[in-house]
Short mmCIF file of C-alpha atoms in Angstrom, two decimals:
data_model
loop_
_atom_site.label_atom_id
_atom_site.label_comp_id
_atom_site.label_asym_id
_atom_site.label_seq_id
_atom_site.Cartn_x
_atom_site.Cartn_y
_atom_site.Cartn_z
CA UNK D 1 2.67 94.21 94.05
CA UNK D 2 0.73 93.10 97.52
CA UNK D 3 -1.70 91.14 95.24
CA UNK D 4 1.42 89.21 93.83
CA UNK D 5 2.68 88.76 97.38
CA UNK D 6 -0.71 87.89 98.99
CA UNK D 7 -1.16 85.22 95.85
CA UNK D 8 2.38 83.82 96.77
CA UNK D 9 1.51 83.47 100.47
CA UNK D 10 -1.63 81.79 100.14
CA UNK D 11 -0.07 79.16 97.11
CA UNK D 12 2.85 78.63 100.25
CA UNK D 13 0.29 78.12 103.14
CA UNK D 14 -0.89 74.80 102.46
CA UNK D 15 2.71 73.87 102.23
CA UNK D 16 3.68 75.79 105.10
CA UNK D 17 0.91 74.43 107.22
CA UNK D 18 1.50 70.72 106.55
CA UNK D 19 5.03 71.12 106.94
CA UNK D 20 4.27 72.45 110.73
CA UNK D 21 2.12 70.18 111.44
CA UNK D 22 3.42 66.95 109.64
CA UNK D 23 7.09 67.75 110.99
CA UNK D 24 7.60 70.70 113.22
CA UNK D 25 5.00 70.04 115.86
CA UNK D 26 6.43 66.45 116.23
CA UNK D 27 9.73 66.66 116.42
CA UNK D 28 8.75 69.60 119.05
CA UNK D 29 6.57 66.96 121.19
CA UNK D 30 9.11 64.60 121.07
CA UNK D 31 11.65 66.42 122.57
CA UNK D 32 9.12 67.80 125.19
CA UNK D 33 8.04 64.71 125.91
CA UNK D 34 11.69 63.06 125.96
CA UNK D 35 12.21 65.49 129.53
CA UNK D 36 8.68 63.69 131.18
CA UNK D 37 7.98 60.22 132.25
CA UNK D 38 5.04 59.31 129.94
CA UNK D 39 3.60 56.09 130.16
CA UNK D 40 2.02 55.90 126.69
CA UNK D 41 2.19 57.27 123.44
CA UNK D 42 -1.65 58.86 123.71
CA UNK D 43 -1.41 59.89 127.35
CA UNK D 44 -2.39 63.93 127.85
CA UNK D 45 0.11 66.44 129.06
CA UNK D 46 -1.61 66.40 132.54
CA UNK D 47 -0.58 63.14 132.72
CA UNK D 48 3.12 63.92 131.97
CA UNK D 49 5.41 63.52 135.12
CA UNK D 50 8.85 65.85 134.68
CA UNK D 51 12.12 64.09 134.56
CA UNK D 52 14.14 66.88 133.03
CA UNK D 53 17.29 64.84 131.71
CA UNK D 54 16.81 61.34 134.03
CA UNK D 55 15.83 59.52 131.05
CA UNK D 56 18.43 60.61 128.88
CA UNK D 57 20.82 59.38 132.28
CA UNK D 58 18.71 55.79 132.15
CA UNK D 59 19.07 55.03 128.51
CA UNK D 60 22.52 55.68 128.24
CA UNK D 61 23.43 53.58 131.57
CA UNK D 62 20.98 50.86 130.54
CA UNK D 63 23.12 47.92 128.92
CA UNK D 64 20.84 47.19 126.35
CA UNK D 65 21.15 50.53 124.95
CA UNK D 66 24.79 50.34 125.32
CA UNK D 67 24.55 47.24 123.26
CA UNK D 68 22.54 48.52 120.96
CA UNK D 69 24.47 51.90 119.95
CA UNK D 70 27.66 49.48 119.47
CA UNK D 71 26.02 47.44 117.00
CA UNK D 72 24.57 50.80 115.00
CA UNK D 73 28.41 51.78 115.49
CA UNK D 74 29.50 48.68 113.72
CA UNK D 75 26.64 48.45 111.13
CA UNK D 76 27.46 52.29 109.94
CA UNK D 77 31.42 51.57 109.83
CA UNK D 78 31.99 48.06 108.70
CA UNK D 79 28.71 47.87 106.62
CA UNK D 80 28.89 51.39 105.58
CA UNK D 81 32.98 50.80 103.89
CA UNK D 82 31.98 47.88 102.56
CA UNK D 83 28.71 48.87 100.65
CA UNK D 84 29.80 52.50 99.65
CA UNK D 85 33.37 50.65 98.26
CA UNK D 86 31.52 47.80 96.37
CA UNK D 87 29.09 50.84 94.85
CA UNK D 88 31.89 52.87 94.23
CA UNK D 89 33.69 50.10 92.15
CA UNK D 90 30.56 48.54 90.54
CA UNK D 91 30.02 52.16 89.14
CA UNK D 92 33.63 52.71 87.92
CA UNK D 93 33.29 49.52 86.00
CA UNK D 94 29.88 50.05 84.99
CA UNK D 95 30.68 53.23 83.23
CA UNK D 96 33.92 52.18 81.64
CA UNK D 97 32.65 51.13 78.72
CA UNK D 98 31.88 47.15 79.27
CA UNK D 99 29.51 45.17 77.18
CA UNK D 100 26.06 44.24 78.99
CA UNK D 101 26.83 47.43 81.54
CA UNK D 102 22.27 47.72 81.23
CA UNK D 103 21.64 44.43 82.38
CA UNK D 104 24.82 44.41 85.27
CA UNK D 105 22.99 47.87 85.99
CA UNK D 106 19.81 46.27 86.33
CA UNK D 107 20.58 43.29 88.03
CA UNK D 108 22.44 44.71 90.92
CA UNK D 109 19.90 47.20 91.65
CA UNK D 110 17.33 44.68 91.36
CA UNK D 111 17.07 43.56 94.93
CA UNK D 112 16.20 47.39 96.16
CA UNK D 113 12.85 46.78 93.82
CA UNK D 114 11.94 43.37 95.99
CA UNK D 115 10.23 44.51 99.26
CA UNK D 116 12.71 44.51 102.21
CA UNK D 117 10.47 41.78 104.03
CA UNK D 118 10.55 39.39 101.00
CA UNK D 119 14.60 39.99 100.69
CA UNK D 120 15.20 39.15 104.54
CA UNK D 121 12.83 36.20 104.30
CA UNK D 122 14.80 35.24 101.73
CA UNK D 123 17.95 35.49 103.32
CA UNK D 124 17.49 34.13 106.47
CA UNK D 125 15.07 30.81 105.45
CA UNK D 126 16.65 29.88 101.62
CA UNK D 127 20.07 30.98 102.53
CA UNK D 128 21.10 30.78 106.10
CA UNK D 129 18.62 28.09 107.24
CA UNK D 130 20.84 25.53 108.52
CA UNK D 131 19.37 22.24 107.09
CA UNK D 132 18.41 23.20 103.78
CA UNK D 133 20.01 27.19 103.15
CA UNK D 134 22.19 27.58 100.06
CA UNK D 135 25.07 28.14 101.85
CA UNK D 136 25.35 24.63 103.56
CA UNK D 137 24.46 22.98 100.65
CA UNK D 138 27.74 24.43 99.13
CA UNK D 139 29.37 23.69 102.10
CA UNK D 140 28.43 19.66 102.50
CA UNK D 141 29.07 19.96 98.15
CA UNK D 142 32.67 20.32 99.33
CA UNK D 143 32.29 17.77 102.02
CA UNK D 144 32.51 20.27 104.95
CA UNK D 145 30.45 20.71 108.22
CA UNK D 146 27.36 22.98 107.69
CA UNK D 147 27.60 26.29 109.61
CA UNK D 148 25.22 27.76 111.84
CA UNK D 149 24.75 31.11 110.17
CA UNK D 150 21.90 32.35 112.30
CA UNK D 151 23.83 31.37 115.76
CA UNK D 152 24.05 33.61 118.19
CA UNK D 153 28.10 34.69 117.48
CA UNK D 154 27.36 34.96 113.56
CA UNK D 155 23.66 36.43 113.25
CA UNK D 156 24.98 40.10 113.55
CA UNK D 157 27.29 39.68 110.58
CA UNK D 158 24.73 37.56 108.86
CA UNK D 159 22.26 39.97 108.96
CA UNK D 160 24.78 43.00 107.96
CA UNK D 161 25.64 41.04 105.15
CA UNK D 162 22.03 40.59 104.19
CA UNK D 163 21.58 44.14 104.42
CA UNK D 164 24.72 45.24 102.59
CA UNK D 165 23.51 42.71 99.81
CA UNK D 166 20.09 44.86 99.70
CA UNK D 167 21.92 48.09 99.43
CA UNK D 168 24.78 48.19 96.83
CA UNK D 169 22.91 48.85 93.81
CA UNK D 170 21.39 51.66 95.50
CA UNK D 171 24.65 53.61 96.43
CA UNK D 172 25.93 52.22 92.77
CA UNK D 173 23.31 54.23 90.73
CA UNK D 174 24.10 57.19 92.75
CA UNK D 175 27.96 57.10 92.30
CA UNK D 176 26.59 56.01 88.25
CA UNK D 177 24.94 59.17 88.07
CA UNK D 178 27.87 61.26 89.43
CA UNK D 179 30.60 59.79 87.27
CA UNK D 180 28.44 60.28 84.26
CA UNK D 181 28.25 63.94 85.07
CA UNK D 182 32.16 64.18 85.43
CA UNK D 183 32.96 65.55 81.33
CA UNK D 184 34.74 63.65 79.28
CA UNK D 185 37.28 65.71 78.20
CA UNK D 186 39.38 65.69 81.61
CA UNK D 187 39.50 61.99 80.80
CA UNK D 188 40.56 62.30 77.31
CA UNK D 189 42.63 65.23 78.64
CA UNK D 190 44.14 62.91 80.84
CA UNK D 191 44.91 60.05 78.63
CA UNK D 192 47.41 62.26 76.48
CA UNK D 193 49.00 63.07 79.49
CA UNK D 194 49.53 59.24 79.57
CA UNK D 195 47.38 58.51 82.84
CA UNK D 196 46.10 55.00 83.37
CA UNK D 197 42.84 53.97 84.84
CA UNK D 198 43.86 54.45 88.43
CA UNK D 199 45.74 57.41 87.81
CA UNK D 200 42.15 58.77 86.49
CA UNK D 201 40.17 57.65 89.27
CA UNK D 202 43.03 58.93 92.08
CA UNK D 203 43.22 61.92 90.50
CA UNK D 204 39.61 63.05 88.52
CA UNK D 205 36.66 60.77 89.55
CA UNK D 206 37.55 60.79 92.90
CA UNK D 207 37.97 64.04 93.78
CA UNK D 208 34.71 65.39 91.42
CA UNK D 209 32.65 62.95 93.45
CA UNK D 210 33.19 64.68 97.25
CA UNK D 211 29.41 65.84 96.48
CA UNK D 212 28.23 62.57 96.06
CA UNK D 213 29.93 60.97 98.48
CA UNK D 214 29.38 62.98 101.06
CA UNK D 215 25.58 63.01 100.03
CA UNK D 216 26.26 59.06 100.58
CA UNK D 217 27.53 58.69 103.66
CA UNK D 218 24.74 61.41 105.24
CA UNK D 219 21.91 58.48 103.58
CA UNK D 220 24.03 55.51 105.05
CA UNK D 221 23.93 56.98 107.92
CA UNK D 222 20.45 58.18 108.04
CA UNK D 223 19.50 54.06 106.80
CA UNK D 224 22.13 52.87 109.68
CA UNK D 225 20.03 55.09 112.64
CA UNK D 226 16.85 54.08 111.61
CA UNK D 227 17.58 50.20 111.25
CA UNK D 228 14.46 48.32 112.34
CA UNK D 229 12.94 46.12 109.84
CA UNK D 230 16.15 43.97 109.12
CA UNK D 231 16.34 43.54 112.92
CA UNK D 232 12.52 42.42 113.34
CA UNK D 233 13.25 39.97 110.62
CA UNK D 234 15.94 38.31 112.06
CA UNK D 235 14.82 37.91 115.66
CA UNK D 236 11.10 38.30 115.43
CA UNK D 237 9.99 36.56 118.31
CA UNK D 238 12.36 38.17 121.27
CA UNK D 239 14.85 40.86 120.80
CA UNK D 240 18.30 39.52 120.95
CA UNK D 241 21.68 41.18 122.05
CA UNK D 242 23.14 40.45 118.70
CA UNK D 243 20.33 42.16 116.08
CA UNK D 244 19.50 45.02 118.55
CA UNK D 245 19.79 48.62 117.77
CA UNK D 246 18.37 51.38 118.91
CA UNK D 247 15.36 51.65 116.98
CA UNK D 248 14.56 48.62 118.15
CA UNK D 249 14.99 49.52 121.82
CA UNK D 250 13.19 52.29 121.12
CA UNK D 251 10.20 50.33 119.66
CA UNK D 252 10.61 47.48 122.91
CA UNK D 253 10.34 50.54 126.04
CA UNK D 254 7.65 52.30 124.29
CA UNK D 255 5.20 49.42 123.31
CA UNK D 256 6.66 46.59 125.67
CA UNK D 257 9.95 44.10 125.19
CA UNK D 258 12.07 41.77 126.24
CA UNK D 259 12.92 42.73 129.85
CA UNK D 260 10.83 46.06 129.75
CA UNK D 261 9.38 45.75 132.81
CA UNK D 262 7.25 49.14 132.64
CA UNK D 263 6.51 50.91 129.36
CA UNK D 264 7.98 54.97 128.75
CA UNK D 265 7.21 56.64 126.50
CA UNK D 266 9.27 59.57 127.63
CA UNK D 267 12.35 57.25 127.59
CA UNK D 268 11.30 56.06 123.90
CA UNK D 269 11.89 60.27 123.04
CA UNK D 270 14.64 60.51 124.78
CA UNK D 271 16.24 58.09 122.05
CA UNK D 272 14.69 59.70 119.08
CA UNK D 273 16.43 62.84 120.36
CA UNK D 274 19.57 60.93 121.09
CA UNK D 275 19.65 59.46 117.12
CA UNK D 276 18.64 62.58 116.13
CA UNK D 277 21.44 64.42 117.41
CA UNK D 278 23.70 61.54 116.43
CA UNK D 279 22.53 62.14 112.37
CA UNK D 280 22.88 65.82 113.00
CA UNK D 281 26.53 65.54 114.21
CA UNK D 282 27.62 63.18 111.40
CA UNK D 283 26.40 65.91 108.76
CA UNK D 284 27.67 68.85 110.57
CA UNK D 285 30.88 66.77 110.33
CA UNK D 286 30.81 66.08 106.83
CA UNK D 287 29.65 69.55 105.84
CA UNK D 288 33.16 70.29 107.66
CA UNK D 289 35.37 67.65 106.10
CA UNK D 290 33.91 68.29 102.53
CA UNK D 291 33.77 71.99 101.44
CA UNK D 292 30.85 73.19 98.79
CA UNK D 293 33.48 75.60 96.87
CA UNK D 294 35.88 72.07 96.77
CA UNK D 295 33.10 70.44 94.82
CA UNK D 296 33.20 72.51 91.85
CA UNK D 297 33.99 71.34 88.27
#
């Protein structure tokens, strides 16, 4: 018996050990250092100054923060309904039975295969670029003004659209997978009952995927937080009011940014811990809105 538990301990310590020091010890620095002012990322402790909760105080009065938290907010709500409704009813149709439902399959999900620097290149030279991008050309084909997608009033939505264009089929083969698991003799069941397609969804597809859409809306929210390279590619040069988030900010007080006038690394924690405890709350939330033993089937 202690040979089969010393054999089980030492397969579990590599595991163990990487685990403490891939993820534990950092997140643990990172909160540490989010309480000192800490002029760079490789500066020793001894050259930590304490601030206890003063950066925590400056980030959240600082208006580019402020600015940057709304635009998260609005990138999780509006751009999280709008992709998780489009995957919801691309998989409905998907698995209803249509002809060509591979290809459709494989077509939508197709741009999450295309690196997410190729996609937003696309999108913001071939399709928004103002003299030439697709969507002008439609535009003038209809003998109206070309717009200026990319402006400063329409580059948010521009680039939430780009984003939610990169992330459908993603959400799709998720909500794919779960319907498939749903059996089919509730549906069958149903249909002798008389229900019609919306009946079936109101009443069986939706409710048997609370799992999945909970486990959703905990990734969309997760991909919403950490929003950085969509940003960089649509305002690579400066960071702009309308693509900043807090990632971003994040990035511009720790290695130097528009209107950083003194790098902090400290500061830089403080909003890892801050988007930390914002993903935390969403999933304690959801873990209270959607019950485990209401899941079953």
């Amino acid at each position: 018996m202690k040979k089969n538990k010393l054999l089980i301990f030492l397969f579990m310590l590599p595991c163990v050990l990487t685990l403490l020091v891939m993820y534990v010890y950092p997140v643990c620095r990172t909160v540490l250092m989010s309480l000192f002012r800490v002029e760079s990322l490789t500066a020793g402790t001894s050259e930590w100054t304490f601030y206890g909760l003063s950066n925590y105080t400056t980030i959240i009065s600082n208006n580019t923060f402020q600015m940057a938290m709304k635009n998260m907010l609005l990138i999780w709500v509006a751009g999280g309904v709008i992709t998780l409704a489009l995957a919801m009813v691309m998989a409905v149709v998907l698995t209803s039975g249509i002809r060509g439902a591979k290809f459709f399959r494989a077509a939508i999900y197709l741009p999450n295969i295309i690196s997410a620097v190729a996609l937003a290149t696309m999108w913001v030279q071939y399709i928004f670029n103002y003299d030439y991008g697709l969507l002008n050309e439609l535009l003038e084909l209809f003998g109206l003004e070309g717009f200026k997608w990319l402006g400063s009033d329409s580059k948010f939505w521009a680039m939430t659209a780009s984003f939610i264009f990169g992330s459908v089929g993603y959400y799709m083969l998720i909500y794919i997978s779960g319907i498939e698991g749903i059996p089919k003799e509730l549906y069958e069941a149903s249909m002798l009952d008389g229900a019609g397609k919306i009946t079936q969804f109101r009443t069986i597809t939706m409710p048997l995927l609370k799992r999945i859409i909970k486990t959703s809306i905990t990734f969309w929210s997760i991909n919403a937080t950490t929003f950085f390279l969509w940003s960089k590619m649509f305002s690579p040069i400066q960071t702009e009011e309308s693509t900043v988030v807090p990632v971003i900010y994040l990035y511009d007080i720790v290695f130097g940014g528009k209107g950083i006038i003194q790098r902090d690394a400290g500061a830089g924690a403080a909003v890892g811990v801050v988007l930390t405890i914002v993903i935390v709350a969403i999933y304690g939330v959801m873990n209270l809105l959607v019950k485990d033993t209401d899941m079953e089937y």
